[in-house]
Short mmCIF file of C-alpha atoms in Angstrom, two decimals:
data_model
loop_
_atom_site.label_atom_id
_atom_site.label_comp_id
_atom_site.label_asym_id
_atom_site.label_seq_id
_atom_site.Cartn_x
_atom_site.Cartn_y
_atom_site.Cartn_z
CA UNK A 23 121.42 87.40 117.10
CA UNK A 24 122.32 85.58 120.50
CA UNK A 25 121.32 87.11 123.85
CA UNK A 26 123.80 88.96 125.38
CA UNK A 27 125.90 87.33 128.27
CA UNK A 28 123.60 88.44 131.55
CA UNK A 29 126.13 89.89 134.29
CA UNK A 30 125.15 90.50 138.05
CA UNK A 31 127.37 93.26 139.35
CA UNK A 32 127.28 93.38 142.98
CA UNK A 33 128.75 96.38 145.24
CA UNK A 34 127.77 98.29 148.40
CA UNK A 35 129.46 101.10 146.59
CA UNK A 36 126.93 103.03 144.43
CA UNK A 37 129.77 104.47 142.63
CA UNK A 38 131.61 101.40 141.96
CA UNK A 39 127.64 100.19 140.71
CA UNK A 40 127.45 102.77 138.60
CA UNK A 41 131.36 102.97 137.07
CA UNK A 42 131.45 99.26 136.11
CA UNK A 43 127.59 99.55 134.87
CA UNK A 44 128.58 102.02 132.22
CA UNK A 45 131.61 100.42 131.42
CA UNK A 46 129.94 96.87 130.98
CA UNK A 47 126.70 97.77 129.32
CA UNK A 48 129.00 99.63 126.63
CA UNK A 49 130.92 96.42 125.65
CA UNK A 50 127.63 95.25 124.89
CA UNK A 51 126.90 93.30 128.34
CA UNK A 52 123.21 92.91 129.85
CA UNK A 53 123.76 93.88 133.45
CA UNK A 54 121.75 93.68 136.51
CA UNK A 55 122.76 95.18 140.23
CA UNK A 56 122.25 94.46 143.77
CA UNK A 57 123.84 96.75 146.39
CA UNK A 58 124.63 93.93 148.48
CA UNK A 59 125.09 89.72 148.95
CA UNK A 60 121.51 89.10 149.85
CA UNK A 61 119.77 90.61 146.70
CA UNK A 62 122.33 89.17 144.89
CA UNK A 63 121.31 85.25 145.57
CA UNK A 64 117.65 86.12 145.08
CA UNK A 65 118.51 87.62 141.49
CA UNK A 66 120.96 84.15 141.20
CA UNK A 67 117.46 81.98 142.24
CA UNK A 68 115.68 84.08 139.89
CA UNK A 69 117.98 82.74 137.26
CA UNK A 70 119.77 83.67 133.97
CA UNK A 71 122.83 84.88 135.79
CA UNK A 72 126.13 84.15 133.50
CA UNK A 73 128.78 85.93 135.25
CA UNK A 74 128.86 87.08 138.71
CA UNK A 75 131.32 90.12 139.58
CA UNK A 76 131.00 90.76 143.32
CA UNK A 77 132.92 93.23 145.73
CA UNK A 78 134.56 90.50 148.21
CA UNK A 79 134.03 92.76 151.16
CA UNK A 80 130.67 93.73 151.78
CA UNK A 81 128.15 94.26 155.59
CA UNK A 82 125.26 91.52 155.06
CA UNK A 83 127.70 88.54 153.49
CA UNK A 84 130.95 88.34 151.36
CA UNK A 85 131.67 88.26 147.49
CA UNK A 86 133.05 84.63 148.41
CA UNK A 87 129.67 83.84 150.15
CA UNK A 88 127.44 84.77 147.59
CA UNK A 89 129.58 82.59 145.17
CA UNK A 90 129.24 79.81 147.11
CA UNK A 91 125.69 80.28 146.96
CA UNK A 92 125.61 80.54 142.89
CA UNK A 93 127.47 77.70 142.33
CA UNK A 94 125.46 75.54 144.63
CA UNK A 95 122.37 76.83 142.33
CA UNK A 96 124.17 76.87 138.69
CA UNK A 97 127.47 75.60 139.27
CA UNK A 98 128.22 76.80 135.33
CA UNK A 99 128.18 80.53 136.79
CA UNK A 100 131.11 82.54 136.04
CA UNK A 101 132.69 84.21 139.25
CA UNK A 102 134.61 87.53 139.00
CA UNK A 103 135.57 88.65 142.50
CA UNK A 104 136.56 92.80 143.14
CA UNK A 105 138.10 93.94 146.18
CA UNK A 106 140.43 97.07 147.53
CA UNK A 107 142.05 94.20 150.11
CA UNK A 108 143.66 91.76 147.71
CA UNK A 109 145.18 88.85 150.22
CA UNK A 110 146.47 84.81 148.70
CA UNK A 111 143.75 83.85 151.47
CA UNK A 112 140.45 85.57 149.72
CA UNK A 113 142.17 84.62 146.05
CA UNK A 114 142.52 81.16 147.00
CA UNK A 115 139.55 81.01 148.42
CA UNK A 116 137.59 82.24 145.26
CA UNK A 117 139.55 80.13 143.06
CA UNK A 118 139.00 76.86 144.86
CA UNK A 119 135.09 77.90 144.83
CA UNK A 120 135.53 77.96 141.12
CA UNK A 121 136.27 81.90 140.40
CA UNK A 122 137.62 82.52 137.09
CA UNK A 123 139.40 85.48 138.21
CA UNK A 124 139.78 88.54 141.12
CA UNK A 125 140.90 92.26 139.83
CA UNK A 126 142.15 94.91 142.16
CA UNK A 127 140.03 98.03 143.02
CA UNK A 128 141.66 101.61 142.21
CA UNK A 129 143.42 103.24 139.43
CA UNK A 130 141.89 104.49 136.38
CA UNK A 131 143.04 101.20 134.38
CA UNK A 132 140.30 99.11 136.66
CA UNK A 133 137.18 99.61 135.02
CA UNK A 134 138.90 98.41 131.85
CA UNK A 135 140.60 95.51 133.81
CA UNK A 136 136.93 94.31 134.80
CA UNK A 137 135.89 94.08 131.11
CA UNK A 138 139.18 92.41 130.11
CA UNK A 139 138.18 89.93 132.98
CA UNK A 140 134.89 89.70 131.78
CA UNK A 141 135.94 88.88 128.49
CA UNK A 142 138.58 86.47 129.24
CA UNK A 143 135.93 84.39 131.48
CA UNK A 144 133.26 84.18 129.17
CA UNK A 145 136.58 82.60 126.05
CA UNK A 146 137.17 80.18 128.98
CA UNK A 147 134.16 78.90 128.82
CA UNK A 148 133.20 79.13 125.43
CA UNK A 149 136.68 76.49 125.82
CA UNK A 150 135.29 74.24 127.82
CA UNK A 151 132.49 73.79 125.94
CA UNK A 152 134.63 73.21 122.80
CA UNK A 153 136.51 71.15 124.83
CA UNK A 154 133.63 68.57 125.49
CA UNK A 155 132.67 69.00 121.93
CA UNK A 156 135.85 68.02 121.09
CA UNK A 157 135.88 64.82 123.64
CA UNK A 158 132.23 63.75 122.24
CA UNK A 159 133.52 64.23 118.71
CA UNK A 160 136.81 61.81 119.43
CA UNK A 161 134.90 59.01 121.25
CA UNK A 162 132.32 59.39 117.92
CA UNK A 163 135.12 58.79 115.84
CA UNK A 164 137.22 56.08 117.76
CA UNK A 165 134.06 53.98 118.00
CA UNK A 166 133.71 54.57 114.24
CA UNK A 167 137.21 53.08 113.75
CA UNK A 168 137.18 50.35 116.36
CA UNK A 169 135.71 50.02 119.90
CA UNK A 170 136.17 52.08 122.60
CA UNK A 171 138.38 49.68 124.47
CA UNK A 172 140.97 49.42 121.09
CA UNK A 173 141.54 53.53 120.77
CA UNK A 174 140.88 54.61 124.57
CA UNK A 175 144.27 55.79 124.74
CA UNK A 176 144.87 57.09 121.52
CA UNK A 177 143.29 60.85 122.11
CA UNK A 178 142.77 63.38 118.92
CA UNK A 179 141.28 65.11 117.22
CA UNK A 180 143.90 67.14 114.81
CA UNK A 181 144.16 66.40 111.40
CA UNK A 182 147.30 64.31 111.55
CA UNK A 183 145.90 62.30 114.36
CA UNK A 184 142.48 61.83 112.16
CA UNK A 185 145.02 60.70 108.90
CA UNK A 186 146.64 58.14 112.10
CA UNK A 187 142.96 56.51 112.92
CA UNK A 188 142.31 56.14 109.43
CA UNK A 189 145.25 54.52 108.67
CA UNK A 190 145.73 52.31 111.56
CA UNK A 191 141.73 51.03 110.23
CA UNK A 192 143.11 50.45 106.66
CA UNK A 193 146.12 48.74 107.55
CA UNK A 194 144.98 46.84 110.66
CA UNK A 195 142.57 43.95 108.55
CA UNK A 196 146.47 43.16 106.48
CA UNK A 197 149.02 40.46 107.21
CA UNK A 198 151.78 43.45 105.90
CA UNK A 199 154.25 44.27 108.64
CA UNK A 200 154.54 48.22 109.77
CA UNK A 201 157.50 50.19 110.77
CA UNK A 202 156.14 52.75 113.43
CA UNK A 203 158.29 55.94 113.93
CA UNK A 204 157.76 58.65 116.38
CA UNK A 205 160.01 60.57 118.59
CA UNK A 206 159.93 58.95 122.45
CA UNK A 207 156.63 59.78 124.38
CA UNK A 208 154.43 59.75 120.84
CA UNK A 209 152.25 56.52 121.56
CA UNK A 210 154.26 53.51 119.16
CA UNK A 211 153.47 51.11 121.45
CA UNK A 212 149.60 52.43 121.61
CA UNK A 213 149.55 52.38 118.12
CA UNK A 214 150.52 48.74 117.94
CA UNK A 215 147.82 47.60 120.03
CA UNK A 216 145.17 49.33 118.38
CA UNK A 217 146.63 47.87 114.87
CA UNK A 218 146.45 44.48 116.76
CA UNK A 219 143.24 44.67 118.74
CA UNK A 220 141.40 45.64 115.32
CA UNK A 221 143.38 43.12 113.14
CA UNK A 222 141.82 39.16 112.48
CA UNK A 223 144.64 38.37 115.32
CA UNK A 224 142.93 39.99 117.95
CA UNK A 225 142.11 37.10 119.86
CA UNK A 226 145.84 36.15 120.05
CA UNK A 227 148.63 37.48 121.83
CA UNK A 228 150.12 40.78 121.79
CA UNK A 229 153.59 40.38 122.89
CA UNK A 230 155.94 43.64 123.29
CA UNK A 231 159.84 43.52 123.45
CA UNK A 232 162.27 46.49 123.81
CA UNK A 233 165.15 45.65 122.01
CA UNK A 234 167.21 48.28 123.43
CA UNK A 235 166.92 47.05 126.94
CA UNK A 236 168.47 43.90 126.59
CA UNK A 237 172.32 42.89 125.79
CA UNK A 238 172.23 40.16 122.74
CA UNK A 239 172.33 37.11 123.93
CA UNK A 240 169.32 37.87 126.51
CA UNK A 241 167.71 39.64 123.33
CA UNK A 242 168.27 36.36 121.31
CA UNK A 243 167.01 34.49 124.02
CA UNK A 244 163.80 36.25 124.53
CA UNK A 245 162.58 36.18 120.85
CA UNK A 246 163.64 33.07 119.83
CA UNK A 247 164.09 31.25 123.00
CA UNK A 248 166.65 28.29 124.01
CA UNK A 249 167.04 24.68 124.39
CA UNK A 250 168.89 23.73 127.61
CA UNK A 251 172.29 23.88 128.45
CA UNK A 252 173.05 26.03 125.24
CA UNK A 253 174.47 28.74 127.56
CA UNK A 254 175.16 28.76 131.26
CA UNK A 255 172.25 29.37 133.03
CA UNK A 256 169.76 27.41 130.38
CA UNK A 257 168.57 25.39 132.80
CA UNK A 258 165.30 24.07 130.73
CA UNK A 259 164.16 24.44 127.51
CA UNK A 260 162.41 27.71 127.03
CA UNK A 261 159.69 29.27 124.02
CA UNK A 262 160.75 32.57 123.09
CA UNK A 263 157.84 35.44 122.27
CA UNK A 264 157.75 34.40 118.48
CA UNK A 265 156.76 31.32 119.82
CA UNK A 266 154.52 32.65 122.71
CA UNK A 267 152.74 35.02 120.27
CA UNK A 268 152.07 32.74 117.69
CA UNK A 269 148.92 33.56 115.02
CA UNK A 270 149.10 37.04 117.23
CA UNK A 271 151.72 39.87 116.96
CA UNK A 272 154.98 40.79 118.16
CA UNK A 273 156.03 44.37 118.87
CA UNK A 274 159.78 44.93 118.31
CA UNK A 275 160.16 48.34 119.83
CA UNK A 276 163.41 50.50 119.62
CA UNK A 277 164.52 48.42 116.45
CA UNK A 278 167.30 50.48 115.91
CA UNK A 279 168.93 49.05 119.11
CA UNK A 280 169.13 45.32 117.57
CA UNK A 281 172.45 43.92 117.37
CA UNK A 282 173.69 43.08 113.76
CA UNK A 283 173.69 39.03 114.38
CA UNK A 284 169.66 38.97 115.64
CA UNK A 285 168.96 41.40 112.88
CA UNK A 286 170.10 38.65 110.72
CA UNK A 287 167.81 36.32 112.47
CA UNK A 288 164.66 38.46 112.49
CA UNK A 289 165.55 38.83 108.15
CA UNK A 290 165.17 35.01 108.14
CA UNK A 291 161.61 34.81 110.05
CA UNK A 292 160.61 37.59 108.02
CA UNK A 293 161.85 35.82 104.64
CA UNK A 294 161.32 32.42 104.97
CA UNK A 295 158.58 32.52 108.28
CA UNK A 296 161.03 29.85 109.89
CA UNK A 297 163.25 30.14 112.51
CA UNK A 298 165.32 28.14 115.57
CA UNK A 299 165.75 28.03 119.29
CA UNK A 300 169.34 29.21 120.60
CA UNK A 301 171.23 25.95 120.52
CA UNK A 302 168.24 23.87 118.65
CA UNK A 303 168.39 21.91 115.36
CA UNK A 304 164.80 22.04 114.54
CA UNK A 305 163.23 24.84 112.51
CA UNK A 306 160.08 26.18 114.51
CA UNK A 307 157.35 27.96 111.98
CA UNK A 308 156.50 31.13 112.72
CA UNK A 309 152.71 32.42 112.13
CA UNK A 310 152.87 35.81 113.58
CA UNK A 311 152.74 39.66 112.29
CA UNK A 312 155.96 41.78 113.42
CA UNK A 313 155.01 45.21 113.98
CA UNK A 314 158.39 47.31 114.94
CA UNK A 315 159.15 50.74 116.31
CA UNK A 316 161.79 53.41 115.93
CA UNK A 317 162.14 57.23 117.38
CA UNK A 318 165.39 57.01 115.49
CA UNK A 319 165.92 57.70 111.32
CA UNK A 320 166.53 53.95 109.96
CA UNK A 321 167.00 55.18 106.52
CA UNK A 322 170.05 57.35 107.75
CA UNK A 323 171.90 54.31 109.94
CA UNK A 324 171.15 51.87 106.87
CA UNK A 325 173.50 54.65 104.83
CA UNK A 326 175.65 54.40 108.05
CA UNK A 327 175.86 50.80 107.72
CA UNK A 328 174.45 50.57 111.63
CA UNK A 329 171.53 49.14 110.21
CA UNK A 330 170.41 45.93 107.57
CA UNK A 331 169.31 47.77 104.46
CA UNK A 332 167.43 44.04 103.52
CA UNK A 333 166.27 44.26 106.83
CA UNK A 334 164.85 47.67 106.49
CA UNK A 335 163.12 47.33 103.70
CA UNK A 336 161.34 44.11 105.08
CA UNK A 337 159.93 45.98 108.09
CA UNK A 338 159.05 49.27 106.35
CA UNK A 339 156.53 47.68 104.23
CA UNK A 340 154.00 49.81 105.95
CA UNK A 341 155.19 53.12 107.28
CA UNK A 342 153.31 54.86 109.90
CA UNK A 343 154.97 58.19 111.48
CA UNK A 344 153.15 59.72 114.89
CA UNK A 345 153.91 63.40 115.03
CA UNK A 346 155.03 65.11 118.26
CA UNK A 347 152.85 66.82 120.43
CA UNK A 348 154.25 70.16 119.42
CA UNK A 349 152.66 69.81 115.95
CA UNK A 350 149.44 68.68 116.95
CA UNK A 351 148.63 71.54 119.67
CA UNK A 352 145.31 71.44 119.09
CA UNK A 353 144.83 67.60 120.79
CA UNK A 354 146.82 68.92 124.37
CA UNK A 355 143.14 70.04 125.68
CA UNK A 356 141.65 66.82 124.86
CA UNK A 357 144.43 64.67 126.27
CA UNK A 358 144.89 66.92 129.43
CA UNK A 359 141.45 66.15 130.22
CA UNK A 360 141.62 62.76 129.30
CA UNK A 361 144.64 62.37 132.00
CA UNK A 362 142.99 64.59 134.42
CA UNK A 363 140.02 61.79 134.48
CA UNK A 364 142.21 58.73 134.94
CA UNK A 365 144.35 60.13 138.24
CA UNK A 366 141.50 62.07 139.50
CA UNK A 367 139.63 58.88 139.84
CA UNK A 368 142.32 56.90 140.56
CA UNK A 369 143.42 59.19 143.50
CA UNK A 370 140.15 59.82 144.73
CA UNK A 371 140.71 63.73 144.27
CA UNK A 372 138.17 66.32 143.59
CA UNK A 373 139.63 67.89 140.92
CA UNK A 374 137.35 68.75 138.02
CA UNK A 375 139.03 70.69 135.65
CA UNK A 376 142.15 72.92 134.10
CA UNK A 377 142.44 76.66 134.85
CA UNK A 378 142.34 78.96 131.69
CA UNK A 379 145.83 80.04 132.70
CA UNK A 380 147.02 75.91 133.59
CA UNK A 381 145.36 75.47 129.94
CA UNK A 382 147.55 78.55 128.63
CA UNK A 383 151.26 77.22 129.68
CA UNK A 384 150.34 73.79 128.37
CA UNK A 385 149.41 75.28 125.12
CA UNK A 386 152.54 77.16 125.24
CA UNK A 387 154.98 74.86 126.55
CA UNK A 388 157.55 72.54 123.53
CA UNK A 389 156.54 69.12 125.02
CA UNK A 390 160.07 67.76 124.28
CA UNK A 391 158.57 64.22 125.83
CA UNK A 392 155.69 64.24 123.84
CA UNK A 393 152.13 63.16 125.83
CA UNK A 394 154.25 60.83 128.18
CA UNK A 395 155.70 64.09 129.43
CA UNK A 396 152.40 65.73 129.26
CA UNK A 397 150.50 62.86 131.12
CA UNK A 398 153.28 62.60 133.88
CA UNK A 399 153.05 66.95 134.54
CA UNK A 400 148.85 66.19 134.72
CA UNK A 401 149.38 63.33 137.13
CA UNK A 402 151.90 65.68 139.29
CA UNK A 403 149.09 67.95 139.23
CA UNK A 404 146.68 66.12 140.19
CA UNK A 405 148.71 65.11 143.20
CA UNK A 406 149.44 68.59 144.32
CA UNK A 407 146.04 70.30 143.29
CA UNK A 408 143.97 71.59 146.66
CA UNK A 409 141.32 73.26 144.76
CA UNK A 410 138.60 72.06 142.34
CA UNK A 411 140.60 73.18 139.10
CA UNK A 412 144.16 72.91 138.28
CA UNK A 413 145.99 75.70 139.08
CA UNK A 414 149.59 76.70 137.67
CA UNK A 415 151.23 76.48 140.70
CA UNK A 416 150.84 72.56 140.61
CA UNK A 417 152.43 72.94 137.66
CA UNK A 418 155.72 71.50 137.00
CA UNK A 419 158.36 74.17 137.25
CA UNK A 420 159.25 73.68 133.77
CA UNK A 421 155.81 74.55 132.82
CA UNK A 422 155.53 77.62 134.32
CA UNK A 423 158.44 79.23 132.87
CA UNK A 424 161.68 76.96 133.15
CA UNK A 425 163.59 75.22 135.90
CA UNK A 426 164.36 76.86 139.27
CA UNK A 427 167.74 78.84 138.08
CA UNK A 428 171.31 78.10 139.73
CA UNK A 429 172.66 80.90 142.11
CA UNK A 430 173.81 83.51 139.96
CA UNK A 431 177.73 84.14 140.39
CA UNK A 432 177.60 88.13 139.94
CA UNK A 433 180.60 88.32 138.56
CA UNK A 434 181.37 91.88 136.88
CA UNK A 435 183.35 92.72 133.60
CA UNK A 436 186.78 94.12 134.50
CA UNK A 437 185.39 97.58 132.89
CA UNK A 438 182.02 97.92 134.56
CA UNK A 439 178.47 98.21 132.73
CA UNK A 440 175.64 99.70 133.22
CA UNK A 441 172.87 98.05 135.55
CA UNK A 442 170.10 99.72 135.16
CA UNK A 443 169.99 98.88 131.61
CA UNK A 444 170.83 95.37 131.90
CA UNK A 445 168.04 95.28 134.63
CA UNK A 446 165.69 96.75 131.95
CA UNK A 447 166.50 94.20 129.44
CA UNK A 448 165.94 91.47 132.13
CA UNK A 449 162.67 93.36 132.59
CA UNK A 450 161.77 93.67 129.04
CA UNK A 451 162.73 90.06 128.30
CA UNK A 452 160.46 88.69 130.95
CA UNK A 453 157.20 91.12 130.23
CA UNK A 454 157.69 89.64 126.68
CA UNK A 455 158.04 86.26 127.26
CA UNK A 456 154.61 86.10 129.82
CA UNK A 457 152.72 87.93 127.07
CA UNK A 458 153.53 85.50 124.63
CA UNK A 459 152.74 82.75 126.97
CA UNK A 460 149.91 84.31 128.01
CA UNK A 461 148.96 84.71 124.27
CA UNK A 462 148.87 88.47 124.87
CA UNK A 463 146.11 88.81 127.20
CA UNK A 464 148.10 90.87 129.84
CA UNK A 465 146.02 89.80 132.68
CA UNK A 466 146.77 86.50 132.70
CA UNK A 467 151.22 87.29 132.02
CA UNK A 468 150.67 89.67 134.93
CA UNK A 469 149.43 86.42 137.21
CA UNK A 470 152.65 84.35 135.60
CA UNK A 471 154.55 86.93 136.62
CA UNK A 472 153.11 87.78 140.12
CA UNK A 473 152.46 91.23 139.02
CA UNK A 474 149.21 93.19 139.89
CA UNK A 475 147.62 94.33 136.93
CA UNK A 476 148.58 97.82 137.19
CA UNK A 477 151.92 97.06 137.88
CA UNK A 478 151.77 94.70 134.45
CA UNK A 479 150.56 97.63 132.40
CA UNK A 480 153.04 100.05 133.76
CA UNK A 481 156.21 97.79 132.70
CA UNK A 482 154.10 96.96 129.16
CA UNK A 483 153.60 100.87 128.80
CA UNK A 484 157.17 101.89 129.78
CA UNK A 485 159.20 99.57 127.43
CA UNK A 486 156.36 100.15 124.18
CA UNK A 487 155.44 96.52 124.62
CA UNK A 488 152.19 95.55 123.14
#
């Protein structure tokens, strides 16, 4: 059986000692005291300290003083801070030194909101350390697939993502061309590379085109390229990317986009591996692999007639689909950290890690934009962050519950109602919706919604919400 967690419980209040001692030692902690900062380092230096729950106000030194001093001898130490003077400053404070958490003195629900605390701290990092797990595991099996430089931005672990490596390592050694589909934000264009980077072409070009960005004759021009003087403003002869990427691969992405004349072009390279400049005579052979990209449903456009049903069935030899982030929750730790690492460094920030309660909204939150969207709110972060973990208030409003609302109009019904009951089903709806965020730990949907604790477990208590 594993030790149990060691907590140092520091107060100048022998009652406060001796409440939180009982309380503790009965949820099966190992607890040691000190009466005030001082004894508390020594018992730090002595070591085997795991969490540190310290009064914030005390004679010889502060609760924010002493954790200073831990984490500058274990910085894996768990701070708790306690205090009857609850200010932003002293919170702040705490939680830039690397506190997990502060709780309130008073009431008879504090002793319990200590071990709730407690507990929450020591599944945080019990996370983290799954978390690096998880990041050693990935890297293990990326370089298993390919080299680190081929899958460093494809991140995850889930089992669809595992099923995605696997098949990108099957399919990559082929001549076959792949139809990738994916809503926008899922990594097509990733996925590409790493097919290319780990294919026999690897040492040729990789050449990317977004079909939907162009109008058709610039489209036309691009991939196939011109001679001069076939349209105005041809003003030399010009190689288009079939061309420029030849014995390498071209990425057609947005495919769906593609006017019906150039699909009829790109049917013919595909067919017959031939194919002319805009306004040439000569056919041009064309040794490349054509790997294209959708977010959109091909098969339901070719019943449309919006899209070449010969033409579809040409590219969609292969078929690779990357889920959304939404269905592969389980990877947003890894990739959060992954992003974390790139803008940290590239900002020059001190920023080390992801609150439990930052970790808690992304876990929660739809992701309609997939890990652009989720790369893009880290980065924002990053920027804003002041303290050594991200908090959620350099969140992205969106995260943290929705977008600021729009004045409300308080307009009234021409027969009245009754306010206090709509005010409790505002209240009811919002002490719902943090729990669930919060996964129901109503400590941290009492922080979402700026709540003390007590006040939290008076509104759960009142409308039966558990």
């Amino acid at each position: 059986m594993a030790d149990a967690p060691k907590i140092l419980l520091v107060d100048d209040e022998p009652s406060i000692r001796q409440l939180l001692s009982y309380r503790l030692k009965r949820e099966g902690f190992d607890v040691v005291l000190a009466e005030n900062g001082r004894q508390a380092v020594a018992l730090i230096e002595a070591g085997g300290i795991d969490i540190l729950v310290s009064d914030i106000r005390m004679p010889d030194m502060s609760g924010v003083e002493v954790l200073r001093a831990a984490k500058q001898f274990d910085p894996d130490i768990l701070g708790i801070m306690i205090t009857a003077y609850a200010s932003k400053e002293t919170s702040v404070e705490a939680l830039r030194l690397g506190a997990s958490n502060y709780v309130e003195k008073g009431g008879p629900e504090f002793p319990a909101a200590v071990v709730e605390v407690v507990r929450k701290a020591l599944e945080q990092r019990e996370l983290r350390k799954e978390r690096r797990q998880l990041q050693q595991e990935n890297l293990l099996l990326k370089r298993t697939l390919g080299t680190a430089h081929q899958f460093s931005n494809i991140i995850g672990r889930s089992d669809a993502m595992a099923g995605i490596f696997r098949l990108i390592e099957t399919v990559a050694s082929t001549t076959s061309t792949i139809l990738i589909t994916g809503e926008s934000g899922t990594g097509k264009e990733l996925a590409a590379r790493a097919i290319h980077f780990n294919s026999p072409r690897r040492d040729r070009p990789f050449v990317a085109l977004n079909c939907g960005a162009l109008p058709e004759t610039l489209l036309e021009s691009e991939l196939f390229g011109h001679m001069r003087g076939s349209f105005t403003g041809a003003a030399t002869n010009k190689k288009g990317l079939i061309e420029v990427a030849e014995r390498g691969t071209v990425f057609l992405d947005e495919i769906a986009e593609m006017t019906p004349m150039v699909q009829v072009k790109l049917l013919r390279v595909l067919q017959d591996r031939r194919f002319r400049r805009v306004g040439g005579l000569d056919e041009i052979e064309a040794d490349i692999r054509i790997i294209a990209a959708t977010n959109q449903d091909l098969a339901k456009l070719v019943a449309e007639n919006r899209f070449r049903e010969d033409l579809f069935y040409r590219i969609n030899v292969i078929p690779i689909h990357l889920p959304p982030l939404r269905d592969r929750r389980e990877d947003i730790p890894l990739l959060a950290d992954h992003f974390l690492a790139r803008y940290r460094d590239q900002m020059g920030k001190r920023v080390t890690g992801i609150s439990g309660e930052s970790m808690a909204l992304l876990m929660a939150y739809r992701w309609p934009g997939n890990v652009r969207e989720l790369e893009n709110v880290i980065e924002r972060a990053v920027a804003l962050e002041q303290t050594p973990v991200i908090l959620p208030d350099s969140l992205a409003p969106v995260i943290r519950g929705g977008a600021a609302p729009s004045a409300p109009s308080f307009v009234l019904p021409d027969g009245g109602f009754q306010l206090e009951a709509h005010i409790q089903h505002i209240e009811r709806g919002y002490i719902t919706e943090a729990l669930r965020r919060a996964g129901g730990v109503q400590s941290r949907a009492a922080e979402i919604l700026g709540m003390t604790f007590r006040s939290f477990r008076y509104y759960a208590k009142k409308y039966d919400i558990t």
